[in-house]
Coordinates of C-alpha atoms and ligand atoms in Angstrom, one line a residue:
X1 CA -89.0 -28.1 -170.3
X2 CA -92.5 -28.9 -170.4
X3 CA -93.7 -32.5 -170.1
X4 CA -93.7 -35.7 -172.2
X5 CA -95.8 -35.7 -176.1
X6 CA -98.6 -37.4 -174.8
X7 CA -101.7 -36.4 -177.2
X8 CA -101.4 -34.7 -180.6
X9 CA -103.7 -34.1 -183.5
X10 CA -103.1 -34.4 -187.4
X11 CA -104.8 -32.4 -190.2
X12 CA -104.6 -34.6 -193.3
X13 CA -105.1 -37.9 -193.4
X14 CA -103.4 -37.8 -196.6
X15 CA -100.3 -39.9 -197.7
X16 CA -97.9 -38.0 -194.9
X17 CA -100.6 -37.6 -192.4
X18 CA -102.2 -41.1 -192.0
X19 CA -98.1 -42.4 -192.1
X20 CA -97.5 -40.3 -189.2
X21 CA -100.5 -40.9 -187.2
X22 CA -99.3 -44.7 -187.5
X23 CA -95.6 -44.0 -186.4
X24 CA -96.6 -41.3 -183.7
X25 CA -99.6 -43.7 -181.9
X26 CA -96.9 -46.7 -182.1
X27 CA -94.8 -43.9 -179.6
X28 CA -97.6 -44.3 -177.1
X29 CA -99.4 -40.9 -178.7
X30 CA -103.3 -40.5 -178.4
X31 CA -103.9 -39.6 -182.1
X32 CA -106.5 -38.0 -183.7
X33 CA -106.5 -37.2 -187.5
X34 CA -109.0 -35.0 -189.0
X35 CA -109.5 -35.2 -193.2
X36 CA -111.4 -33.0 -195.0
X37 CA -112.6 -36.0 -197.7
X38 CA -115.1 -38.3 -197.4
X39 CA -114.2 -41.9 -195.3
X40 CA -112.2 -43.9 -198.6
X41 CA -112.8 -46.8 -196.7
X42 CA -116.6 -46.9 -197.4
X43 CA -116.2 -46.3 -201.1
X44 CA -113.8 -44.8 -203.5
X45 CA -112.8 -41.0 -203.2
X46 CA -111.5 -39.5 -206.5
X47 CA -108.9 -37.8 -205.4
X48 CA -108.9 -35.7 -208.6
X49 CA -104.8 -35.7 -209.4
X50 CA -101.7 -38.3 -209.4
X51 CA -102.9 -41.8 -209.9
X52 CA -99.8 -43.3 -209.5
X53 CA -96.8 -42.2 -207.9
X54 CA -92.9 -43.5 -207.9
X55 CA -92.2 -44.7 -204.6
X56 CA -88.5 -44.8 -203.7
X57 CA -86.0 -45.9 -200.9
X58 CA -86.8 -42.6 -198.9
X59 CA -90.1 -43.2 -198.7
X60 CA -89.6 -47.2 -198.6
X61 CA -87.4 -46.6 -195.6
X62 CA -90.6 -44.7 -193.6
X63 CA -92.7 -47.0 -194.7
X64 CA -90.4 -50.4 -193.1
X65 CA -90.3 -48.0 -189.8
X66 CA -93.6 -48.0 -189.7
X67 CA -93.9 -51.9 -190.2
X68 CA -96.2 -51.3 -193.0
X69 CA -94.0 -52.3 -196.1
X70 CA -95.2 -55.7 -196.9
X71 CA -98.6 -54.6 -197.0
X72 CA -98.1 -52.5 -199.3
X73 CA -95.1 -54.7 -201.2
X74 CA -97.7 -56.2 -203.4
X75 CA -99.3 -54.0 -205.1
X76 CA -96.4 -51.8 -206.1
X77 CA -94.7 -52.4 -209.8
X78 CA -90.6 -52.5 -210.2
X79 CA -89.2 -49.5 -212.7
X80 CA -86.2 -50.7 -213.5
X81 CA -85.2 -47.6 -216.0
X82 CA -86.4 -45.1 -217.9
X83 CA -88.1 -45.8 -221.1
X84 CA -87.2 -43.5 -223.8
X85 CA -88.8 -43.3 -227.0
X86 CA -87.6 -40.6 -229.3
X87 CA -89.0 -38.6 -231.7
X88 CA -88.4 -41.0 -234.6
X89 CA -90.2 -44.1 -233.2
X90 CA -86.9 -45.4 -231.6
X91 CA -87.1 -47.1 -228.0
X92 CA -84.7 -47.5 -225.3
X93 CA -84.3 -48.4 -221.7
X94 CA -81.6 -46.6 -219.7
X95 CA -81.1 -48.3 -216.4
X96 CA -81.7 -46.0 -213.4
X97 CA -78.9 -47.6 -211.1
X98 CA -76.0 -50.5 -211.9
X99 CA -77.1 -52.9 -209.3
X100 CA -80.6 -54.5 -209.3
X101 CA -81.9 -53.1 -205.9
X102 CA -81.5 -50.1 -207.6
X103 CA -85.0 -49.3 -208.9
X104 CA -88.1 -47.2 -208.4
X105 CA -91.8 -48.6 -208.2
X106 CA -95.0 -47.7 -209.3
X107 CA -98.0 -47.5 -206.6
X108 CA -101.2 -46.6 -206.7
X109 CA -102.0 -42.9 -205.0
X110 CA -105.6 -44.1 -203.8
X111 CA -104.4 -47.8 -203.2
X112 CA -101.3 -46.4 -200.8
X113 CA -103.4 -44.0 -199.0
X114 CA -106.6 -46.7 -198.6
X115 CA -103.8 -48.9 -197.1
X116 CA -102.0 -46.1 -195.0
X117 CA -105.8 -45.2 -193.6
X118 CA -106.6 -48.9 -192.5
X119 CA -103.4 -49.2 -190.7
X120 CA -103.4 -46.4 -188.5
X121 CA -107.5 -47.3 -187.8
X122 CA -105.4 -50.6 -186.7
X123 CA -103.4 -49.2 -184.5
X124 CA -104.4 -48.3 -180.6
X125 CA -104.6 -45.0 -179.7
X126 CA -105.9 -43.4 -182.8
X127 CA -109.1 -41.7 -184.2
X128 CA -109.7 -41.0 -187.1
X129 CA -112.6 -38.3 -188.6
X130 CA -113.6 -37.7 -192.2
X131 CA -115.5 -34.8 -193.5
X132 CA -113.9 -32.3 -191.3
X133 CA -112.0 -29.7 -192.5
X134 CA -109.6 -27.3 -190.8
X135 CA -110.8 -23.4 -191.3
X136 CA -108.3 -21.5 -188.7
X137 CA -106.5 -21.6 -185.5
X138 CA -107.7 -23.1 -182.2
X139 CA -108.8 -20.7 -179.4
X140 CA -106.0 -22.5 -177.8
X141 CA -102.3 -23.0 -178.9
X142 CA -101.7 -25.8 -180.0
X143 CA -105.1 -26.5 -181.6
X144 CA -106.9 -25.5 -184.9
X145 CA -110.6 -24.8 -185.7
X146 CA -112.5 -27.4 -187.8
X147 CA -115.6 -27.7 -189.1
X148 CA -117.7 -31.0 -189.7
X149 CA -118.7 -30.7 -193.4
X150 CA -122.1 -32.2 -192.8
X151 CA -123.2 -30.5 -190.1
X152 CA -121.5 -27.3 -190.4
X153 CA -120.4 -27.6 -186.8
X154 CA -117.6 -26.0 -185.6
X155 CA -115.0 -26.8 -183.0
X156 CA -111.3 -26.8 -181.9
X157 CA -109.2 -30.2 -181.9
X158 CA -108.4 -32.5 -179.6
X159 CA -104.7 -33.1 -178.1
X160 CA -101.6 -30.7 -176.9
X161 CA -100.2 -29.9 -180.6
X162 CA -100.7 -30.2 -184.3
X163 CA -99.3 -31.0 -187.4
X164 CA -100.9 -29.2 -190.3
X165 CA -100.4 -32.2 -193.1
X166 CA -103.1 -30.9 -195.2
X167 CA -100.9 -30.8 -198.7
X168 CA -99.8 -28.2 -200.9
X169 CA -103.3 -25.5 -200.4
X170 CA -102.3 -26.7 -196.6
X171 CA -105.6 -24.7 -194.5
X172 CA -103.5 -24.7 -191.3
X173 CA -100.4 -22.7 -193.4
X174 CA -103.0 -20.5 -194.2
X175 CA -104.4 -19.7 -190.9
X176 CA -100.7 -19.9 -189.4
X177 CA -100.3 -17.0 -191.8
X178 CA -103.2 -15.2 -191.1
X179 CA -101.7 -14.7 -187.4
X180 CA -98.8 -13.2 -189.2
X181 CA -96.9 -16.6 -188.0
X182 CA -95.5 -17.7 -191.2
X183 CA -95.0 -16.0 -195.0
X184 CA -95.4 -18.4 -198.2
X185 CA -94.7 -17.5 -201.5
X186 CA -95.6 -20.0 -204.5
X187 CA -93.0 -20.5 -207.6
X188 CA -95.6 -21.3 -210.6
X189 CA -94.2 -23.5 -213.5
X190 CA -95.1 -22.3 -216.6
X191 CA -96.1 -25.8 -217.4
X192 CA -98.9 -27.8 -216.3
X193 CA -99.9 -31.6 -216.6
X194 CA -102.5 -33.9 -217.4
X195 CA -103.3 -37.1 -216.9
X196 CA -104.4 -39.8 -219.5
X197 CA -104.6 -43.6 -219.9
X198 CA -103.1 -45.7 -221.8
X199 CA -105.7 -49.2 -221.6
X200 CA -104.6 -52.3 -220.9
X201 CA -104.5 -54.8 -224.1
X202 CA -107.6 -56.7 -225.2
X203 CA -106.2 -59.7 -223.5
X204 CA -105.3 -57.7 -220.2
X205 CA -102.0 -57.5 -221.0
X206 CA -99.6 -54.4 -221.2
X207 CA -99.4 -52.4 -224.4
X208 CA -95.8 -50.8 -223.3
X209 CA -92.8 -52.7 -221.5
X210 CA -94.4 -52.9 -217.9
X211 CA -91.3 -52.7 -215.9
X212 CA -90.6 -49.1 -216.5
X213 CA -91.3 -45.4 -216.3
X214 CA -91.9 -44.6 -220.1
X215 CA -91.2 -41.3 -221.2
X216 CA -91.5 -39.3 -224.3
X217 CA -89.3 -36.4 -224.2
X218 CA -89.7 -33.4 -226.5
X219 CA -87.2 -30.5 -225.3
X220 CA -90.1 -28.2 -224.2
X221 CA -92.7 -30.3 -223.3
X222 CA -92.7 -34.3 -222.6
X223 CA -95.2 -37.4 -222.1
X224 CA -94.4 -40.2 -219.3
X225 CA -96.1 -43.3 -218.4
X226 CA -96.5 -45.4 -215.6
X227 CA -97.4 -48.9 -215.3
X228 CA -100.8 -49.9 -213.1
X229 CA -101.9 -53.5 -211.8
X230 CA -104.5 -53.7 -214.4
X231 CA -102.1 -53.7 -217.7
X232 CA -103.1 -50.0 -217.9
X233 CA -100.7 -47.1 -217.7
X234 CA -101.3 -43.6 -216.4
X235 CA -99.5 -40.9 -219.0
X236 CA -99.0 -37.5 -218.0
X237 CA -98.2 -34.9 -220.4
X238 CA -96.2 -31.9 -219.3
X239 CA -96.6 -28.8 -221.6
X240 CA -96.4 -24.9 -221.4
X241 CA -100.1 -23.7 -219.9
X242 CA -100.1 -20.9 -222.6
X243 CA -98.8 -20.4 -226.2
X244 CA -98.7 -21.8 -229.7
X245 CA -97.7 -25.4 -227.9
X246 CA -99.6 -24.8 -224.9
X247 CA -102.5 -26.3 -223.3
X248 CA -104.7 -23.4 -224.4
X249 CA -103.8 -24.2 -227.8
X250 CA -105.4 -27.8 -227.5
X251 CA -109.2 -27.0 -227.0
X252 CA -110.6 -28.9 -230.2
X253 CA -110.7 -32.6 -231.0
X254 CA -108.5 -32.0 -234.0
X255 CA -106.2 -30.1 -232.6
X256 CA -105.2 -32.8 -230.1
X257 CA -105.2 -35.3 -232.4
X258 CA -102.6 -33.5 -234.8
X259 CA -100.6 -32.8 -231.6
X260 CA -100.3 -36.2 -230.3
X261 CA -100.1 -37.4 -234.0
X262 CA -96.9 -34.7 -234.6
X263 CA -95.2 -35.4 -231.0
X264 CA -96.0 -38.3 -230.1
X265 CA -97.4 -41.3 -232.1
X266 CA -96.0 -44.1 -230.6
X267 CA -98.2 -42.8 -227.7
X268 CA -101.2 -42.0 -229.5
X269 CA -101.5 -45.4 -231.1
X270 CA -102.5 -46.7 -227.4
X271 CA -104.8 -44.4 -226.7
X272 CA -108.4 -44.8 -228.6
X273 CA -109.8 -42.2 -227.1
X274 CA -107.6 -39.8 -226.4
X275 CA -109.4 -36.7 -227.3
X276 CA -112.8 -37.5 -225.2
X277 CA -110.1 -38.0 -222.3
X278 CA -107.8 -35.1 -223.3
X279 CA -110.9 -32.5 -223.3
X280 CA -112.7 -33.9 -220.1
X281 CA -109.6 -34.3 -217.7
X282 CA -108.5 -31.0 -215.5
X283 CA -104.9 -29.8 -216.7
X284 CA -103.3 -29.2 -212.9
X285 CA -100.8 -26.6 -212.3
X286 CA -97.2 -27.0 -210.7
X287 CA -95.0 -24.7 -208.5
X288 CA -92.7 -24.6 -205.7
X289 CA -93.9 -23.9 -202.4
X290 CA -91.4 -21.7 -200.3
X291 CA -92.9 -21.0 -197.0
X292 CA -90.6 -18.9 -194.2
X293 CA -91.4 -20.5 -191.1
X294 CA -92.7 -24.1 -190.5
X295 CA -94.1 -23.6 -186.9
X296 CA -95.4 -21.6 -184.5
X297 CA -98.4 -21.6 -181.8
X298 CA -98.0 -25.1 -180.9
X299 CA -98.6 -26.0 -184.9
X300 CA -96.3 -27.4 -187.3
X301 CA -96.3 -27.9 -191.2
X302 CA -94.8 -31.0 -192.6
X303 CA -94.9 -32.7 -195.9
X304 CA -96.6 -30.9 -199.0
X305 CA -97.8 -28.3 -196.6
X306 CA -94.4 -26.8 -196.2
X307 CA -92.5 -27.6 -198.8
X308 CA -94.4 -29.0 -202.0
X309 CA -92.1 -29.1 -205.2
X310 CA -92.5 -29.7 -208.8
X311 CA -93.1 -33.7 -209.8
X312 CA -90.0 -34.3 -211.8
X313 CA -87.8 -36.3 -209.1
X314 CA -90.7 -38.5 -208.1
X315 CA -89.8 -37.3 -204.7
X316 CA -92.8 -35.0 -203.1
X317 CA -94.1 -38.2 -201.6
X318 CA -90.9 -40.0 -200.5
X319 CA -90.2 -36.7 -198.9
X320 CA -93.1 -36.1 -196.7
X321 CA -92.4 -39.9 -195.8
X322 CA -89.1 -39.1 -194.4
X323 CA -90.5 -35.7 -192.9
X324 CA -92.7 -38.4 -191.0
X325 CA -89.7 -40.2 -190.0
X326 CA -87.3 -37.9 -189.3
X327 CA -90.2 -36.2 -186.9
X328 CA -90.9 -39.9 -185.0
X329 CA -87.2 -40.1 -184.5
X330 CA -87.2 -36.8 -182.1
X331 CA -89.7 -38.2 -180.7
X332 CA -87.6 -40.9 -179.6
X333 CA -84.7 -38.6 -178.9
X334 CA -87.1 -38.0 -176.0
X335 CA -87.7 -34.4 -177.1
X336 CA -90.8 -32.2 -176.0
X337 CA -93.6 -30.6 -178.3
X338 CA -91.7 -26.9 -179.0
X339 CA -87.5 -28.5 -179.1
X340 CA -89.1 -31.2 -181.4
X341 CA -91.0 -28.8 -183.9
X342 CA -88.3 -26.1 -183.5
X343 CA -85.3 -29.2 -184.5
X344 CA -87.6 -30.6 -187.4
X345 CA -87.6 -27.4 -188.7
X346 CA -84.2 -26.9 -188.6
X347 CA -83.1 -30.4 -189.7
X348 CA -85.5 -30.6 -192.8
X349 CA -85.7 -27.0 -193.9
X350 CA -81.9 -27.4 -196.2
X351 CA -83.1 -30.7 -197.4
X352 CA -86.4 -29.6 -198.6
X353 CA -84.8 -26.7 -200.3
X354 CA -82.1 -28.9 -202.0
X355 CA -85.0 -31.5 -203.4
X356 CA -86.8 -28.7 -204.8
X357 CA -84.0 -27.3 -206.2
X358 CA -83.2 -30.6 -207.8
X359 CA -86.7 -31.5 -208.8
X360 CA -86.8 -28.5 -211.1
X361 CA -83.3 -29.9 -212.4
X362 CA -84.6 -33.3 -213.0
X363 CA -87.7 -31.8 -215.0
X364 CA -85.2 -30.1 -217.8
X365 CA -82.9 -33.4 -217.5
X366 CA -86.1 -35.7 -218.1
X367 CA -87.1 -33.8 -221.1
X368 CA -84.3 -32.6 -222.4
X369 CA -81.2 -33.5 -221.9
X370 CA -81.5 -37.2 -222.2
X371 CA -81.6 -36.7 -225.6
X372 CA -78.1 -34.9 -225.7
X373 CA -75.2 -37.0 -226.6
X374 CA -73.1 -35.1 -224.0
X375 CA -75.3 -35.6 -221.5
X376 CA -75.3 -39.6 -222.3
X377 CA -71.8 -39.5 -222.1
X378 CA -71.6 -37.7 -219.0
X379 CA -74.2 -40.3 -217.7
X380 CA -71.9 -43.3 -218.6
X381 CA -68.9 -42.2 -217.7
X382 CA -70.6 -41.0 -214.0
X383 CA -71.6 -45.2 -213.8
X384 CA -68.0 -46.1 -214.5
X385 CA -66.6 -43.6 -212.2
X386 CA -69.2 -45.3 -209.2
X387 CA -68.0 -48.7 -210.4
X388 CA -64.6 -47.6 -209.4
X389 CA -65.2 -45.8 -206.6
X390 CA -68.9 -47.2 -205.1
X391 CA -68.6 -45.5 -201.7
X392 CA -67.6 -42.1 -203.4
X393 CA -68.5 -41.2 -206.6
X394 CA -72.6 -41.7 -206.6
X395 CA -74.7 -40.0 -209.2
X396 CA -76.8 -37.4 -208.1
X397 CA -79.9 -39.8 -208.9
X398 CA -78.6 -42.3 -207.2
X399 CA -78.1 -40.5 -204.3
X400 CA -81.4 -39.0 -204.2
X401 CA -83.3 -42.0 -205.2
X402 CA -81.6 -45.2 -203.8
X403 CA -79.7 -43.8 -200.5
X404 CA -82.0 -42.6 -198.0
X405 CA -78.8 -42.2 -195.5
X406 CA -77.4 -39.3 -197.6
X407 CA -79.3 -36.1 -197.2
X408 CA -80.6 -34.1 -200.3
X409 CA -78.8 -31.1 -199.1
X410 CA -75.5 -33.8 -199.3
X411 CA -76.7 -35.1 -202.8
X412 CA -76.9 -31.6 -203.9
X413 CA -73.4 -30.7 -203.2
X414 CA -71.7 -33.7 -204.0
X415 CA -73.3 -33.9 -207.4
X416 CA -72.0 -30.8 -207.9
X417 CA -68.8 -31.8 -207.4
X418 CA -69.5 -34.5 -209.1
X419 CA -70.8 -32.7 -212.4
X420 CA -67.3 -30.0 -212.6
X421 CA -65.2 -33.6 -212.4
X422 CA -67.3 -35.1 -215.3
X423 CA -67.7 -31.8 -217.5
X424 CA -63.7 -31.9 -216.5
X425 CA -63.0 -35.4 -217.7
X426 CA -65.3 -35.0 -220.8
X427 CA -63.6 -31.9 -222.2
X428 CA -60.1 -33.2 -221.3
X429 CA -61.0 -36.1 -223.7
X430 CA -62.5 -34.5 -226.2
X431 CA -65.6 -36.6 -226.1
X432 CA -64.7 -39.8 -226.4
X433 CA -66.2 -42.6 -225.4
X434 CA -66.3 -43.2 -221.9
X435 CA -65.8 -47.0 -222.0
X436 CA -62.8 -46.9 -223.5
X437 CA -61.4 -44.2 -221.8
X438 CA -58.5 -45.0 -218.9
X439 CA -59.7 -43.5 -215.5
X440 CA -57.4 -44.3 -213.0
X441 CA -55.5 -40.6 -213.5
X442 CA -58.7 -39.1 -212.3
X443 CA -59.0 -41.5 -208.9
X444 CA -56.5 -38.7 -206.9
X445 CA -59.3 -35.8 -207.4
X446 CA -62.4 -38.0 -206.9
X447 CA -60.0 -38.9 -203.4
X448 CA -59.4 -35.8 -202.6
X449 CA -62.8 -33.9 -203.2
X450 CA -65.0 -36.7 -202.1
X451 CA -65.1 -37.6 -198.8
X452 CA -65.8 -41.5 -198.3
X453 CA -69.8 -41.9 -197.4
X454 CA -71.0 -44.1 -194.4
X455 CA -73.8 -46.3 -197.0
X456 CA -76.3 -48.6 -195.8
X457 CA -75.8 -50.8 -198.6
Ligands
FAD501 C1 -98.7 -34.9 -211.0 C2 -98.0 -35.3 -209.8 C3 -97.2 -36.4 -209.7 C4 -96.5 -36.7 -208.6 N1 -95.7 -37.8 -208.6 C5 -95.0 -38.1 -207.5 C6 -94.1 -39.3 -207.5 O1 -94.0 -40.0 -208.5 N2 -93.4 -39.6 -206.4 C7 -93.5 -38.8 -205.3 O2 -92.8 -39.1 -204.3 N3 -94.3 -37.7 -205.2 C8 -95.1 -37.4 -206.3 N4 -95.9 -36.3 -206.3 C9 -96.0 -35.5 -205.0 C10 -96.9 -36.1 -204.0 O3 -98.2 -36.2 -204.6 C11 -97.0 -35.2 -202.8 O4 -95.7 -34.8 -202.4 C12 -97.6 -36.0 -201.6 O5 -99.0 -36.2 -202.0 C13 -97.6 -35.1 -200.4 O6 -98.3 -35.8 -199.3 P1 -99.0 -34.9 -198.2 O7 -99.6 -35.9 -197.3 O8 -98.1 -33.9 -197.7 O9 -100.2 -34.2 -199.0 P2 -101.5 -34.8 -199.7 O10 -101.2 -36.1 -200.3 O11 -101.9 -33.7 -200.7 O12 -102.5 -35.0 -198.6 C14 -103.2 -33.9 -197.9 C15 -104.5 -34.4 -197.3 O13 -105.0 -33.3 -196.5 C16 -106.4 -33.2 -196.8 N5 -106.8 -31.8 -196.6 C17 -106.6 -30.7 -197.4 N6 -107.1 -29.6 -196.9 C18 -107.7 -30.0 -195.7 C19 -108.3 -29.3 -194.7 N7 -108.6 -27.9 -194.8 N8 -108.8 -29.9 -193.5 C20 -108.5 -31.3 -193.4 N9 -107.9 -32.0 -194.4 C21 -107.5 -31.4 -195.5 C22 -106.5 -33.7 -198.2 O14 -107.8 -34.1 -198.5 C23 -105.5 -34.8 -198.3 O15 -106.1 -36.0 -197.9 C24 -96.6 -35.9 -207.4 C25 -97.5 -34.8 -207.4 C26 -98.1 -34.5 -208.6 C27 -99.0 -33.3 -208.6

């Protein structure tokens, strides 16, 4: 067995990488963290994508490990439910849980990762450089070659191993690949988003109910908003990139404007200027990242650099947060460099599937099904069910979203348990309405196919 973690080196200082750098140097690590951006501490950075972001138990959980919660607690917004507004002007607020821990919240992308930043510059033991980018492997394992951005000096990093945090275009996969170390293969979407905003009121005030994640859902294609500190909300519109209602088709002012006034004109009553927005903003693509291996030469991949997925769970974030977690825990479990990489890999590599396999799930749920009656029905009856039996019958949001303690790969298969004894129950009653229905003659198969679950709350 070789000897004790003592020095390491990060390649990110993104959301996962300056988490980690925090929890690892509170082991006793020396840290360093190399980010390819520009210092956001001396001035904003646009990070060009995501300006908000849901942050849930998973990655709240993470966060309270690495004592950095209530700094952060302030500036984060309650979504208590999703906001639905349908096609004919309607509006209504579906609860995400039944109990009233049982939210998500809206943060800032820049302010979490500012904050993130100037805690691990807090903490002994770690160094942190901006403007350096990672452009290969190290000459020896362990390391990777960087180059300072300004100088266009280049050099291997510092410490005995390192974790490639660098997102979803992740340069260290790339040059773990290039050693014929790992494979990736990318899953495009065929949809793409954009981000507008909606502006705060003339009196500063919000122009949508604040305390919830708005969405606009259209079968194909869908609109959500999130609420910001400033009475503003970011929107993102998901649409097909090509086609007759595709992003290609909306290269003219007019042509935006009859969109937005045919889909969506609760929406577009908010937004003055949407079309200067619309036609200066990027459209960013969206895919699944399946990469083979997650380590090798003394480098591992963790958070959006092994295993980014599509948006729609509000998970990619929370995810990475309890890769960073889950990684400081083997730490603990006193492991060395290669059993800790090789375990991480093998504890996180079914769970990342399963999220990304549910994200995609979520994306045709969040735009689609929640208009279905059946689906609504489904939905009320899976509360009751929980009602009745709270420590086994969760729904699969629930499970992913509010209990960090059950594993995605667990929440996968549970809810689909879960889904043949609803489609089972629904059927059976030919569709009526779950709150009248009597559901104790269903408690022997919920007994007998769900095991009890160990919950933290
Ligand atoms: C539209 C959209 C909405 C989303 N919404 C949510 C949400 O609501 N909830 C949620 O949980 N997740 C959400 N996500 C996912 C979330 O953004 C990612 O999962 C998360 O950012 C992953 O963190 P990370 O640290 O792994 O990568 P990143 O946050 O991408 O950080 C990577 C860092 O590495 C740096 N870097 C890149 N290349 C190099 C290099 N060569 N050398 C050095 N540094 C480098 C980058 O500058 C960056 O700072 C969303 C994503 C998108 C696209």
């Amino acid at each position: 067995m070789s000897p004790a973690p003592r020095s390491v080196s990060i390649v990110g200082a993104g959301l996962a990488g300056a988490l980690l750098a925090v929890l690892l140097a509170r082991r006793g690590l020396r840290v360093t963290v190399y980010e390819r951006r520009p210092d956001p501490r001396l001035g904003p950075t646009d990070h060009g994508r995501s300006i908000n972001l849901a942050l849930a138990a998973r990655g709240i959980r993470a966060l309270e490990m690495a004592g950095l919660m209530q700094e952060v607690g302030h500036e984060i917004i309650a979504m208590r439910g999703r906001g639905i507004h349908d096609a004919s002007g309607g509006y209504a607020l579906l609860p995400y849980g039944q109990r009233p821990h049982e939210i998500i919240h809206s943060v800032s992308r820049s302010g979490l990762n500012l904050a993130l930043i100037e805690a691990a510059a807090r903490v002994p033991g770690v160094e942190l450089h901006f403007g350096q980018s990672c452009i290969g492997l190290g000459e020896r394992p362990g390391t990777v070659r960087l180059r300072d951005e300004a100088s266009g000096a280049t050099f291997d990093s510092e410490g005995e191993a390192t974790i490639g945090a660098d997102g979803a275009g992740s340069a260290v996969r790339r040059a773990l690949e290039a050693a014929g170390l790992t494979r990736s293969r990318e899953e495009p979407l065929a949809h793409a988003y954009k981000e507008l905003t909606i502006p705060a009121a003339a009196d500063g005030g919000y122009r949508l109910e604040k305390y919830a994640l708005h969405i606009w859902p259209r079968a194909d294609f869908m609109l959500i908003a999130l609420p910001n500190n400033d009475g503003s909300f970011t929107a993102t519109l998901f649409l097909q990139r090509s086609g007759d209602h595709g992003f290609e088709a909306l290269r003219e002012p007019q042509a935006v404007r009859a969109f937005f006034a045919r889909e969506f004109p609760t929406a577009l009553a908010l937004m003055p200027d949407l079309e200067r927005q619309f036609l200066a903003n990027p459209a960013g693509p969206l895919g699944t990242l399946h990469c083979e291996r997650w380590q090798g030469r003394g480098v591992l991949l963790l958070g959006d650099a092994a295993h980014a997925i599509v948006p729609f769970h509000g998970q990619g974030m929370n995810c990475a947060f309890e890769d960073c977690a889950e990684f400081a825990l083997l730490l603990d479990a006193g492991l060395d460099w290669p059993a800790a990489f090789a375990a991480f890999e093998r504890q996180r590599r079914p769970n990342a599937a399963a999220i990304a396999q549910m994200a995609l799930e979520n994306y045709v749920e969040m735009r689609e099904t929640v208009l279905d009656a059946g689906f609504l029905r489904r939905k009320a009856l899976g509360l009751r069910l929980e009602q009745r039996h709270p420590r086994r019958f969760i729904p699969r949001y629930s499970m992913v979203t509010f209990h960090p303690e059950i594993p995605y790969a667990d929440a996968l298969a549970r809810g689909a348990i879960q889904q043949d004894i609803l489609a089972d129950i629904d059927r059976g009653c030919g569709g009526t309405d779950p709150a009248s229905l009597d559901l104790a003659p269903f408690d022997a198969v919920i007994l007998e196919r769900l095991p009890e679950l160990a919950l933290a709350r």
